[in-house]
Short mmCIF file of C-alpha atoms in Angstrom, two decimals:
data_model
loop_
_atom_site.label_atom_id
_atom_site.label_comp_id
_atom_site.label_asym_id
_atom_site.label_seq_id
_atom_site.Cartn_x
_atom_site.Cartn_y
_atom_site.Cartn_z
CA MET X 1 94.15 -85.48 -9.68
CA GLY X 2 91.58 -82.64 -9.34
CA LYS X 3 93.52 -80.87 -6.51
CA LYS X 4 96.79 -80.97 -8.26
CA SER X 5 95.35 -79.52 -11.41
CA LYS X 6 93.89 -76.60 -9.35
CA SER X 7 97.12 -75.77 -7.66
CA ARG X 8 98.88 -75.59 -11.13
CA GLY X 9 95.91 -73.25 -12.44
CA CYS X 10 96.45 -70.81 -9.51
CA CYS X 11 100.13 -70.78 -10.09
CA GLY X 12 99.70 -69.94 -13.70
CA TRP X 13 97.19 -67.21 -13.06
CA PHE X 14 99.40 -65.78 -10.42
CA LEU X 15 102.34 -65.63 -13.01
CA VAL X 16 100.12 -63.98 -15.39
CA ALA X 17 99.00 -61.40 -12.83
CA VAL X 18 102.67 -60.72 -11.88
CA ILE X 19 103.61 -60.29 -15.41
CA LEU X 20 100.68 -57.80 -16.12
CA ALA X 21 101.52 -55.87 -13.23
CA LEU X 22 104.94 -55.49 -14.32
CA VAL X 23 103.82 -54.34 -17.74
CA VAL X 24 101.47 -51.88 -16.41
CA GLY X 25 104.21 -50.64 -14.21
CA ALA X 26 106.60 -50.15 -16.93
CA ILE X 27 103.90 -48.11 -19.02
CA VAL X 28 103.13 -45.96 -15.92
CA TYR X 29 106.65 -45.40 -15.31
CA ALA X 30 107.28 -44.53 -18.92
CA ILE X 31 104.46 -42.13 -19.06
CA LYS X 32 105.64 -40.39 -15.80
CA ARG X 33 109.18 -39.98 -17.15
CA LYS X 34 107.74 -38.61 -20.47
CA VAL X 35 105.52 -36.09 -18.34
CA SER X 36 108.43 -35.28 -16.08
CA HIS X 37 110.63 -34.60 -18.96
CA SER X 38 108.03 -32.41 -20.56
CA ASN X 39 107.76 -30.41 -17.57
CA GLU X 40 111.38 -30.53 -16.54
CA GLY X 41 112.14 -27.69 -13.90
CA ALA X 42 108.46 -26.94 -13.50
CA ALA X 43 107.27 -26.24 -10.05
CA PRO X 44 104.13 -27.77 -8.66
CA VAL X 45 100.81 -25.81 -9.09
CA PRO X 46 99.96 -24.18 -5.87
CA GLY X 47 96.30 -24.83 -4.47
CA PRO X 48 94.34 -22.56 -2.28
CA PRO X 49 96.13 -19.61 -0.31
CA GLY X 50 98.95 -21.12 1.51
CA ALA X 51 100.76 -19.80 4.78
CA VAL X 52 100.58 -15.93 5.05
CA ASP X 53 103.81 -13.95 5.05
CA LYS X 54 103.25 -11.58 8.11
CA LYS X 55 105.49 -8.90 6.74
CA TYR X 56 103.47 -8.53 3.40
CA SER X 57 100.09 -8.93 5.24
CA GLU X 58 100.99 -6.06 7.53
CA ALA X 59 102.09 -3.95 4.70
CA LEU X 60 99.11 -4.76 2.75
CA LYS X 61 96.74 -3.91 5.55
CA ALA X 62 98.44 -0.41 5.82
CA ALA X 63 98.64 0.08 2.11
CA MET X 64 94.88 -0.34 1.81
CA GLN X 65 94.20 2.36 4.27
CA PHE X 66 95.71 5.08 2.04
CA PHE X 67 92.59 4.93 -0.06
CA ASP X 68 90.35 5.85 3.04
CA VAL X 69 92.78 8.67 3.65
CA GLN X 70 92.23 9.88 -0.03
CA LYS X 71 88.45 9.64 -0.08
CA SER X 72 86.27 12.46 -0.98
CA GLY X 73 82.63 13.17 -0.46
CA LYS X 74 80.43 12.13 2.46
CA LEU X 75 82.42 9.57 4.20
CA VAL X 76 80.57 6.30 5.27
CA ASP X 77 82.12 4.26 8.24
CA ASN X 78 85.01 6.70 8.31
CA LYS X 79 88.17 4.71 9.53
CA ILE X 80 90.49 7.83 9.49
CA SER X 81 89.88 9.92 12.65
CA TRP X 82 91.39 13.15 11.35
CA ARG X 83 89.32 12.90 8.02
CA GLY X 84 85.68 14.07 7.65
CA ASP X 85 83.31 15.05 4.77
CA SER X 86 84.73 17.05 1.98
CA ALA X 87 83.98 18.46 -1.52
CA LEU X 88 80.28 17.61 -1.21
CA LYS X 89 79.28 20.13 -3.84
CA ASP X 90 81.75 18.86 -6.47
CA GLY X 91 79.95 18.79 -9.86
CA SER X 92 76.92 20.80 -8.71
CA GLN X 93 77.39 23.50 -11.40
CA ALA X 94 76.68 20.72 -13.93
CA HIS X 95 74.01 19.34 -11.82
CA LEU X 96 76.06 16.18 -11.19
CA ASP X 97 77.26 14.59 -8.06
CA LEU X 98 81.08 14.28 -8.28
CA SER X 99 81.61 14.35 -4.56
CA LYS X 100 83.02 10.91 -4.38
CA GLY X 101 86.41 9.72 -6.06
CA MET X 102 89.68 10.25 -4.47
CA TYR X 103 92.18 13.17 -4.13
CA ASP X 104 95.26 12.48 -6.42
CA ALA X 105 98.02 12.97 -4.03
CA GLY X 106 98.70 15.45 -1.33
CA ASP X 107 96.50 18.03 -2.84
CA HIS X 108 92.80 18.35 -3.49
CA MET X 109 92.58 17.65 -7.07
CA LYS X 110 90.47 14.71 -8.92
CA PHE X 111 92.52 13.96 -11.95
CA GLY X 112 90.36 11.57 -14.03
CA PHE X 113 93.39 10.08 -16.00
CA PRO X 114 95.47 8.73 -13.11
CA LEU X 115 92.35 7.97 -11.03
CA ALA X 116 90.88 5.64 -13.64
CA PHE X 117 94.16 4.01 -13.79
CA THR X 118 94.04 3.43 -9.95
CA ALA X 119 90.52 1.77 -10.53
CA THR X 120 91.83 -0.36 -13.34
CA VAL X 121 94.82 -1.69 -11.42
CA LEU X 122 92.86 -2.14 -8.36
CA SER X 123 90.32 -4.18 -10.12
CA TRP X 124 93.21 -6.24 -11.64
CA ALA X 125 94.66 -6.94 -8.25
CA ILE X 126 91.25 -7.96 -6.94
CA LEU X 127 90.67 -10.34 -9.89
CA GLU X 128 93.96 -11.97 -9.75
CA TYR X 129 94.61 -12.13 -5.99
CA GLY X 130 91.14 -11.78 -4.41
CA ASP X 131 91.58 -15.06 -2.51
CA GLN X 132 94.86 -13.84 -1.17
CA MET X 133 93.31 -10.53 -0.13
CA ASN X 134 90.51 -12.56 1.65
CA ALA X 135 92.94 -14.58 3.36
CA VAL X 136 94.11 -11.50 5.19
CA ASN X 137 90.57 -9.88 5.66
CA GLN X 138 91.51 -7.15 2.98
CA LEU X 139 89.26 -8.11 0.10
CA GLU X 140 86.12 -6.19 1.26
CA SER X 141 88.18 -3.07 1.79
CA ALA X 142 89.54 -3.33 -1.68
CA GLN X 143 86.25 -3.63 -3.13
CA ASP X 144 84.72 -0.59 -1.19
CA SER X 145 87.55 1.39 -2.17
CA LEU X 146 87.18 0.43 -5.75
CA ARG X 147 83.45 1.18 -5.72
CA TRP X 148 84.05 4.68 -4.11
CA ILE X 149 85.97 5.48 -7.33
CA THR X 150 83.80 3.72 -9.82
CA ASP X 151 80.74 5.50 -8.34
CA TYR X 152 82.39 8.72 -9.26
CA LEU X 153 83.30 7.58 -12.80
CA ILE X 154 79.72 6.62 -13.49
CA ASN X 155 78.66 10.14 -12.41
CA ALA X 156 81.44 11.70 -14.44
CA HIS X 157 80.08 10.06 -17.70
CA PRO X 158 76.60 11.63 -17.98
CA SER X 159 76.15 10.97 -21.65
CA GLU X 160 77.81 8.85 -24.26
CA ASN X 161 80.43 11.30 -25.79
CA VAL X 162 80.93 13.41 -22.56
CA LEU X 163 83.38 12.58 -19.72
CA TYR X 164 84.30 15.03 -16.99
CA ILE X 165 87.99 14.38 -16.33
CA GLN X 166 89.01 16.88 -13.78
CA VAL X 167 87.50 18.52 -10.63
CA GLY X 168 89.49 21.53 -9.35
CA ASP X 169 91.70 24.26 -10.77
CA ALA X 170 95.22 22.84 -10.38
CA GLU X 171 97.05 26.28 -10.23
CA ALA X 172 94.44 27.75 -7.75
CA ASP X 173 94.52 24.34 -5.78
CA HIS X 174 98.46 24.59 -5.33
CA LYS X 175 98.31 28.18 -4.08
CA CYS X 176 96.21 26.82 -1.03
CA TRP X 177 97.45 24.84 2.01
CA ASN X 178 94.38 23.56 3.86
CA ARG X 179 92.56 20.66 4.89
CA PRO X 180 89.90 19.22 2.30
CA GLU X 181 87.20 19.60 4.71
CA ASP X 182 87.84 23.45 4.83
CA MET X 183 87.94 24.05 1.08
CA THR X 184 86.37 27.31 -0.02
CA GLU X 185 87.83 27.76 -3.42
CA LYS X 186 86.10 27.11 -6.57
CA ARG X 187 85.92 23.68 -7.99
CA PRO X 188 85.74 24.17 -11.85
CA LEU X 189 84.99 21.07 -13.90
CA THR X 190 87.03 19.92 -17.06
CA GLN X 191 85.34 17.74 -19.65
CA VAL X 192 86.30 15.89 -22.95
CA ASN X 193 83.66 15.62 -25.64
CA THR X 194 83.24 15.49 -29.41
CA SER X 195 84.72 19.08 -29.74
CA TYR X 196 87.62 18.53 -27.23
CA PRO X 197 88.20 14.69 -27.28
CA GLY X 198 90.46 12.78 -25.15
CA THR X 199 91.07 9.33 -26.31
CA GLU X 200 93.50 8.14 -23.67
CA VAL X 201 91.40 9.42 -20.63
CA ALA X 202 88.25 8.02 -22.08
CA ALA X 203 90.06 4.64 -23.15
CA GLU X 204 91.47 4.44 -19.73
CA THR X 205 88.09 5.13 -18.01
CA ALA X 206 86.71 2.27 -20.23
CA ALA X 207 89.29 -0.20 -19.06
CA ALA X 208 88.55 0.87 -15.35
CA MET X 209 84.84 0.25 -15.82
CA ALA X 210 85.31 -3.05 -17.90
CA ALA X 211 87.76 -4.41 -15.33
CA ALA X 212 85.44 -3.33 -12.36
CA SER X 213 82.28 -4.86 -14.05
CA LEU X 214 84.30 -8.22 -13.53
CA VAL X 215 84.84 -7.54 -9.87
CA PHE X 216 81.09 -7.04 -9.09
CA LYS X 217 79.75 -9.40 -11.62
CA LYS X 218 78.86 -12.16 -9.01
CA THR X 219 78.04 -9.86 -5.91
CA ASP X 220 76.22 -7.06 -7.68
CA SER X 221 74.98 -7.91 -11.40
CA THR X 222 73.07 -4.81 -11.82
CA TYR X 223 75.95 -2.67 -10.79
CA SER X 224 78.20 -4.73 -13.10
CA SER X 225 76.13 -4.24 -16.08
CA THR X 226 75.98 -0.67 -15.63
CA LEU X 227 79.72 -0.39 -15.40
CA LEU X 228 80.05 -2.45 -18.55
CA LYS X 229 77.58 -0.27 -20.43
CA HIS X 230 79.66 2.86 -19.64
CA ALA X 231 82.76 1.07 -20.47
CA GLN X 232 81.40 0.18 -24.03
CA GLN X 233 80.25 3.75 -24.57
CA LEU X 234 83.50 5.24 -23.65
CA PHE X 235 85.51 2.97 -25.65
CA SER X 236 83.44 3.83 -28.71
CA PHE X 237 83.96 7.56 -27.98
CA ALA X 238 87.49 7.10 -27.44
CA ASP X 239 88.06 5.17 -30.80
CA LYS X 240 85.69 7.41 -32.92
CA TYR X 241 87.18 10.79 -31.88
CA LYS X 242 90.93 10.07 -31.74
CA ALA X 243 92.82 12.87 -30.24
CA SER X 244 95.11 13.39 -27.28
CA TYR X 245 93.57 15.14 -24.30
CA SER X 246 96.78 17.06 -23.64
CA GLU X 247 96.42 18.56 -27.17
CA SER X 248 92.53 19.14 -26.85
CA ILE X 249 92.97 20.71 -23.44
CA PRO X 250 96.56 21.91 -23.15
CA ASP X 251 96.16 22.94 -19.36
CA VAL X 252 96.00 19.28 -18.32
CA ALA X 253 99.58 18.88 -19.62
CA THR X 254 101.11 20.51 -16.67
CA TYR X 255 100.45 17.68 -14.40
CA TYR X 256 99.53 14.59 -16.35
CA ASN X 257 100.69 15.00 -19.73
CA SER X 258 100.04 12.14 -21.99
CA THR X 259 102.75 10.75 -24.45
CA GLY X 260 100.15 9.09 -26.70
CA TYR X 261 96.72 7.34 -26.79
CA GLU X 262 97.43 4.10 -28.62
CA ASP X 263 98.51 2.08 -25.53
CA GLU X 264 95.19 3.09 -23.75
CA LEU X 265 93.04 1.92 -26.76
CA LEU X 266 94.68 -1.45 -26.56
CA TRP X 267 94.58 -1.59 -22.86
CA GLY X 268 90.70 -0.64 -23.00
CA ALA X 269 89.95 -3.20 -25.84
CA GLY X 270 91.81 -5.92 -23.81
CA TRP X 271 89.91 -5.36 -20.59
CA LEU X 272 86.58 -5.24 -22.75
CA TYR X 273 87.31 -8.46 -24.27
CA HIS X 274 87.96 -10.07 -20.89
CA ALA X 275 84.65 -8.60 -19.70
CA THR X 276 82.46 -9.37 -22.64
CA GLY X 277 83.99 -12.12 -24.65
CA ASP X 278 83.42 -10.07 -27.75
CA LYS X 279 85.85 -11.11 -30.33
CA SER X 280 85.67 -7.70 -32.03
CA PHE X 281 87.78 -6.52 -29.11
CA LEU X 282 90.18 -9.42 -29.75
CA GLN X 283 90.40 -8.59 -33.34
CA TYR X 284 91.04 -4.87 -32.35
CA VAL X 285 94.11 -5.64 -30.29
CA THR X 286 95.62 -8.22 -32.57
CA VAL X 287 94.80 -8.12 -36.22
CA GLU X 288 93.53 -4.63 -36.53
CA ASN X 289 95.83 -2.59 -34.41
CA GLY X 290 98.53 -4.75 -33.13
CA ASN X 291 101.14 -3.88 -35.54
CA ASP X 292 100.48 -0.20 -35.31
CA PHE X 293 100.01 0.31 -31.68
CA ALA X 294 101.53 -2.51 -29.63
CA ASN X 295 105.32 -1.79 -30.25
CA TRP X 296 105.80 -5.53 -30.29
CA GLY X 297 109.41 -6.80 -29.25
CA SER X 298 110.08 -3.44 -27.38
CA PRO X 299 109.83 -3.54 -23.62
CA THR X 300 108.48 -0.51 -21.77
CA TRP X 301 107.77 0.63 -18.23
CA PHE X 302 104.26 0.22 -16.87
CA SER X 303 102.75 3.50 -15.45
CA TRP X 304 99.69 5.77 -15.50
CA ASP X 305 100.83 7.12 -18.83
CA ASN X 306 102.12 4.00 -20.54
CA LYS X 307 99.99 0.91 -20.43
CA LEU X 308 101.74 -1.23 -22.93
CA ALA X 309 103.66 -3.57 -20.63
CA GLY X 310 100.53 -4.05 -18.59
CA THR X 311 98.46 -4.91 -21.75
CA GLN X 312 101.15 -7.28 -22.75
CA VAL X 313 100.84 -9.20 -19.46
CA LEU X 314 97.14 -8.97 -19.54
CA LEU X 315 96.91 -10.44 -23.02
CA SER X 316 99.45 -12.95 -22.40
CA ARG X 317 96.79 -14.62 -20.04
CA LEU X 318 94.91 -15.53 -23.16
CA SER X 319 97.87 -17.49 -24.50
CA PHE X 320 98.77 -19.09 -21.14
CA PHE X 321 95.13 -20.26 -20.35
CA GLY X 322 93.63 -20.70 -23.76
CA SER X 323 91.19 -18.71 -25.87
CA ASP X 324 88.96 -19.04 -28.80
CA ALA X 325 91.45 -16.93 -30.96
CA SER X 326 91.64 -17.73 -34.65
CA GLY X 327 95.10 -18.22 -36.29
CA SER X 328 95.70 -14.56 -36.95
CA GLU X 329 94.44 -13.66 -33.63
CA ASN X 330 96.52 -16.10 -31.93
CA SER X 331 99.70 -14.86 -33.87
CA GLY X 332 98.91 -11.57 -32.37
CA LEU X 333 98.66 -13.03 -28.92
CA GLN X 334 101.96 -14.68 -29.26
CA ASN X 335 103.58 -11.28 -30.08
CA TYR X 336 102.06 -9.90 -27.07
CA ARG X 337 103.49 -12.71 -24.84
CA LYS X 338 106.86 -12.72 -26.48
CA THR X 339 106.90 -8.85 -25.69
CA ALA X 340 105.82 -9.59 -22.05
CA GLU X 341 108.67 -12.02 -21.78
CA ALA X 342 111.14 -9.28 -23.07
CA VAL X 343 109.71 -7.10 -20.27
CA MET X 344 110.49 -9.91 -17.70
CA CYS X 345 113.93 -10.45 -19.20
CA ASN X 346 114.70 -6.64 -18.83
CA LEU X 347 113.68 -7.01 -15.01
CA LEU X 348 115.59 -9.92 -14.11
CA PRO X 349 118.86 -8.57 -12.53
CA ASP X 350 121.23 -11.31 -14.08
CA SER X 351 119.56 -11.52 -17.36
CA PRO X 352 121.50 -10.92 -20.50
CA SER X 353 119.09 -8.32 -21.45
CA ALA X 354 118.61 -6.82 -17.98
CA THR X 355 118.21 -3.01 -17.60
CA SER X 356 120.93 -1.04 -16.24
CA SER X 357 118.37 1.41 -14.79
CA ARG X 358 118.91 0.36 -11.19
CA THR X 359 120.49 1.86 -8.09
CA ASP X 360 123.40 0.08 -6.65
CA SER X 361 121.06 -1.92 -4.13
CA GLY X 362 119.00 -3.18 -7.05
CA LEU X 363 115.96 -0.78 -7.24
CA ILE X 364 114.54 -0.22 -10.61
CA TRP X 365 115.17 3.35 -11.31
CA VAL X 366 113.43 5.29 -14.13
CA SER X 367 112.64 8.71 -12.77
CA GLU X 368 113.83 10.89 -9.90
CA TRP X 369 110.26 12.25 -9.42
CA ASN X 370 107.94 9.61 -7.85
CA ALA X 371 110.90 7.08 -8.04
CA LEU X 372 109.17 4.18 -6.77
CA GLN X 373 106.22 4.04 -9.05
CA HIS X 374 108.14 2.16 -11.78
CA PRO X 375 109.88 -0.49 -9.65
CA VAL X 376 106.63 -1.28 -7.92
CA ALA X 377 104.59 -1.52 -11.01
CA SER X 378 107.38 -3.69 -12.50
CA ALA X 379 107.42 -6.02 -9.52
CA PHE X 380 103.57 -6.37 -9.89
CA LEU X 381 103.74 -7.43 -13.46
CA ALA X 382 106.51 -9.78 -12.57
CA VAL X 383 104.66 -11.74 -9.84
CA LEU X 384 101.63 -11.96 -11.99
CA TYR X 385 103.63 -13.52 -14.94
CA SER X 386 105.46 -15.72 -12.53
CA ASP X 387 101.86 -17.06 -11.22
CA TYR X 388 100.71 -17.42 -15.07
CA MET X 389 103.79 -19.63 -15.51
CA LEU X 390 103.67 -21.60 -12.32
CA THR X 391 99.77 -22.37 -12.81
CA THR X 392 100.27 -23.49 -16.29
CA ARG X 393 103.42 -25.50 -15.44
CA THR X 394 105.48 -23.36 -17.90
CA ALA X 395 109.06 -24.34 -16.65
CA THR X 396 110.87 -21.35 -17.89
CA ILE X 397 111.27 -18.30 -20.06
CA SER X 398 114.53 -17.83 -22.21
CA CYS X 399 116.38 -14.48 -22.00
CA SER X 400 118.85 -14.62 -24.94
CA GLY X 401 119.37 -18.35 -24.38
CA LYS X 402 119.49 -18.22 -20.57
CA LYS X 403 116.56 -19.93 -18.77
CA TYR X 404 114.62 -18.28 -15.92
CA LYS X 405 111.92 -20.11 -13.75
CA PRO X 406 108.83 -18.56 -12.17
CA SER X 407 110.64 -18.35 -8.81
CA ASP X 408 113.31 -16.09 -10.44
CA LEU X 409 110.47 -13.46 -11.18
CA ARG X 410 108.92 -13.89 -7.75
CA LYS X 411 112.37 -13.30 -6.04
CA PHE X 412 112.80 -10.21 -8.23
CA ALA X 413 109.41 -8.87 -7.22
CA LYS X 414 110.31 -9.53 -3.68
CA THR X 415 113.47 -7.55 -3.82
CA GLN X 416 111.45 -4.40 -5.05
CA ALA X 417 108.79 -4.84 -2.45
CA ASP X 418 111.41 -5.46 0.54
CA TYR X 419 113.07 -2.32 -0.68
CA VAL X 420 110.11 -0.26 -0.15
CA LEU X 421 109.47 -1.82 3.25
CA GLY X 422 112.87 -1.03 4.67
CA LYS X 423 115.55 -3.37 3.23
CA ASN X 424 117.61 -0.44 1.77
CA PRO X 425 120.89 1.44 2.58
CA MET X 426 118.69 4.05 4.48
CA LYS X 427 116.97 1.29 6.45
CA MET X 428 113.89 3.27 5.83
CA SER X 429 110.29 2.04 5.10
CA PHE X 430 108.86 4.30 2.39
CA LEU X 431 105.33 2.91 3.47
CA VAL X 432 104.04 5.32 6.05
CA GLY X 433 102.91 3.54 9.20
CA TYR X 434 104.95 0.35 8.37
CA GLY X 435 107.90 -0.54 10.40
CA ASP X 436 109.70 1.62 13.00
CA ASN X 437 111.44 4.18 10.58
CA TYR X 438 109.22 5.87 8.01
CA PRO X 439 108.83 9.53 6.66
CA GLN X 440 107.39 11.94 9.29
CA TYR X 441 107.00 14.90 6.96
CA VAL X 442 105.00 13.65 4.27
CA HIS X 443 103.94 16.14 1.61
CA HIS X 444 100.15 15.81 2.29
CA ARG X 445 97.88 18.69 3.47
CA GLY X 446 95.48 16.77 5.51
CA ALA X 447 98.27 14.93 7.31
CA SER X 448 100.25 18.16 8.11
CA ILE X 449 97.48 20.16 9.79
CA PRO X 450 95.87 19.34 13.12
CA ALA X 451 92.38 18.07 12.80
CA ASP X 452 91.02 20.81 15.24
CA GLU X 453 92.48 23.49 13.03
CA SER X 454 90.64 25.17 10.11
CA PRO X 455 92.94 27.37 8.31
CA GLY X 456 91.86 29.22 5.21
CA CYS X 457 93.40 29.02 1.83
CA SER X 458 96.86 30.77 2.58
CA ASP X 459 96.89 30.49 6.40
CA GLY X 460 97.76 26.88 6.31
CA PHE X 461 101.08 27.54 4.77
CA LYS X 462 102.48 27.73 8.23
CA TRP X 463 102.17 24.02 8.66
CA LEU X 464 103.74 23.24 5.28
CA ASP X 465 106.92 25.19 6.61
CA SER X 466 106.66 23.93 10.14
CA THR X 467 109.51 21.82 11.49
CA ASP X 468 107.39 19.58 13.46
CA PRO X 469 106.39 16.10 12.23
CA ASN X 470 102.92 15.68 10.71
CA PRO X 471 100.40 15.61 13.36
CA ASN X 472 98.35 13.01 11.44
CA VAL X 473 99.75 9.84 10.15
CA ALA X 474 98.77 9.16 6.56
CA ILE X 475 98.84 5.50 7.12
CA GLY X 476 99.56 3.46 4.00
CA ALA X 477 101.06 6.15 1.91
CA MET X 478 103.95 5.22 -0.18
CA VAL X 479 105.94 8.37 -0.67
CA GLY X 480 107.79 9.19 -3.93
CA GLY X 481 111.06 7.45 -2.79
CA PRO X 482 114.78 7.74 -2.89
CA PHE X 483 117.21 9.56 -5.24
CA MET X 484 119.21 7.33 -7.28
CA ASN X 485 122.29 7.76 -4.88
CA GLU X 486 119.82 6.15 -2.23
CA THR X 487 119.32 9.19 -0.05
CA TYR X 488 115.99 10.65 1.19
CA ILE X 489 115.36 14.14 2.45
CA ASP X 490 112.35 13.78 4.80
CA SER X 491 110.99 17.31 4.38
CA ARG X 492 107.39 18.58 3.80
CA ASN X 493 108.67 20.97 1.12
CA ASN X 494 110.32 18.01 -0.76
CA SER X 495 107.26 16.94 -2.76
CA MET X 496 109.70 15.19 -5.40
CA GLN X 497 110.51 12.43 -2.66
CA GLY X 498 107.79 12.84 -0.01
CA GLU X 499 104.48 13.10 -1.94
CA PRO X 500 102.30 9.95 -2.04
CA THR X 501 99.83 9.36 -4.94
CA THR X 502 96.58 7.25 -5.04
CA TYR X 503 97.65 5.42 -8.14
CA ASN X 504 101.02 4.40 -6.68
CA ASN X 505 99.24 2.65 -4.05
CA ALA X 506 97.18 0.75 -6.47
CA VAL X 507 100.19 -0.98 -7.91
CA LEU X 508 101.66 -1.46 -4.35
CA VAL X 509 98.31 -3.11 -3.41
CA GLY X 510 98.66 -5.40 -6.50
CA LEU X 511 102.29 -6.50 -5.63
CA LEU X 512 101.74 -7.03 -1.80
CA SER X 513 98.53 -9.07 -2.55
CA GLY X 514 100.53 -11.37 -4.95
CA LEU X 515 103.25 -11.79 -2.26
CA VAL X 516 101.05 -12.24 0.91
CA THR X 517 100.65 -15.88 0.14
CA THR X 518 100.71 -18.16 -2.49
CA SER X 519 97.84 -19.46 -4.89
CA SER X 520 97.16 -20.57 -8.31
CA ALA X 521 96.28 -17.90 -10.81
CA VAL X 522 92.52 -17.84 -11.92
CA GLN X 523 91.88 -19.51 -15.35
CA SER X 524 89.31 -16.73 -16.21
CA PHE X 525 87.96 -13.38 -14.68
CA SER X 526 84.32 -14.26 -15.66
#
């Protein structure tokens, strides 16, 4: 009796267990279907850096070296055999040490506006893709190059409302063709102040300082705090004394004319919000000035002169990853994100709203001068936005009703990078030192003159006009690029196509760092 009763009990409990298992399984299946449906089309979130793409890794290593080529001052651990100490007395007439920083392009000028942009973008690249850089041993080099610039920017800001924005006389500088190590011409200083304001250059420098403060926050908190203090002072100066530096100091307009300062104010405030968490900066970019300054709904090109597209992508981070924004602030952030999506839709080649500004081979085309700046900067923003989507499992964006995945944005970014690296009708790499076929006559003084020669200001022009290739290879220099008909004239006198710039390399480093391997985007910079 007892044994029989026990057997029936076991059987009953077994049936109950089976039924419970089936119910639980059905519930789990239903939940999985619901989650799957809500994330339909969303790729899995990548983890730590994955397999390294050798092509982009080698290109990144080359591109990073151009910052060493461009360094001014007393060189420490000099990696470029044909470079030496230069401009050691820069700033001395104002009792300042402005010997560091980097030369702008193939000349010996230090232009503060594009140089600060270089620092901001390089900081952004490190903050977003530091782990990828580290995977190919380039993070330390990037941080060192950034600090070489920010050391200079700190010294260029000796008091709250004074910022030195230029070292050298551009007209006199361009009448010389010699090595930076042999400069003897005068190096005058140009500043903005309360009498001659320069909102855009002060705000861009504030952005650079704020972004860099985040880069060094964990490794050198004292330096980070110094940078942040300068950033806050410079932004206050920029905002209080509103005027374009191109109007205050007309001479600067010849080389780096500004088309307006509103974008730099938003850019600077956006970086300061990320660096401080102070909601007054979030208010500034959304409620107070968004409607007037942000040009919501109208995609633009990202460059040293126009920061709107960069600002829209930067502030879309807050929408993707969450913030403590209030209702009105959040509404503004949504407008930034919508405009960032419009920028992406503009770039995707088969989007209904795709720009027609492209070469036949698909390179974004905006200007024949420095043609590669805009496609590379655009591709950098595209790979950032792709990673924001991927990390937050945002399946698609909609371009006039047509859906696009993060992989579509990454594919576009790769087409622009690959064009630069040689996948183009000329089968030429526009990155000096990368590949087997790259420009030999780069418009760059130091590269064009043998290291054992010391010509004076005018004596060196024989090397500008020489038919021999450059004796020194400016490793990592990205030249201006092709004409729209996809031709390139490799001539030292062809500065339109053959001159590299420091700020171009900043966006290139950002792009290549995003492509060198895969990783999830960081949730927060702090």
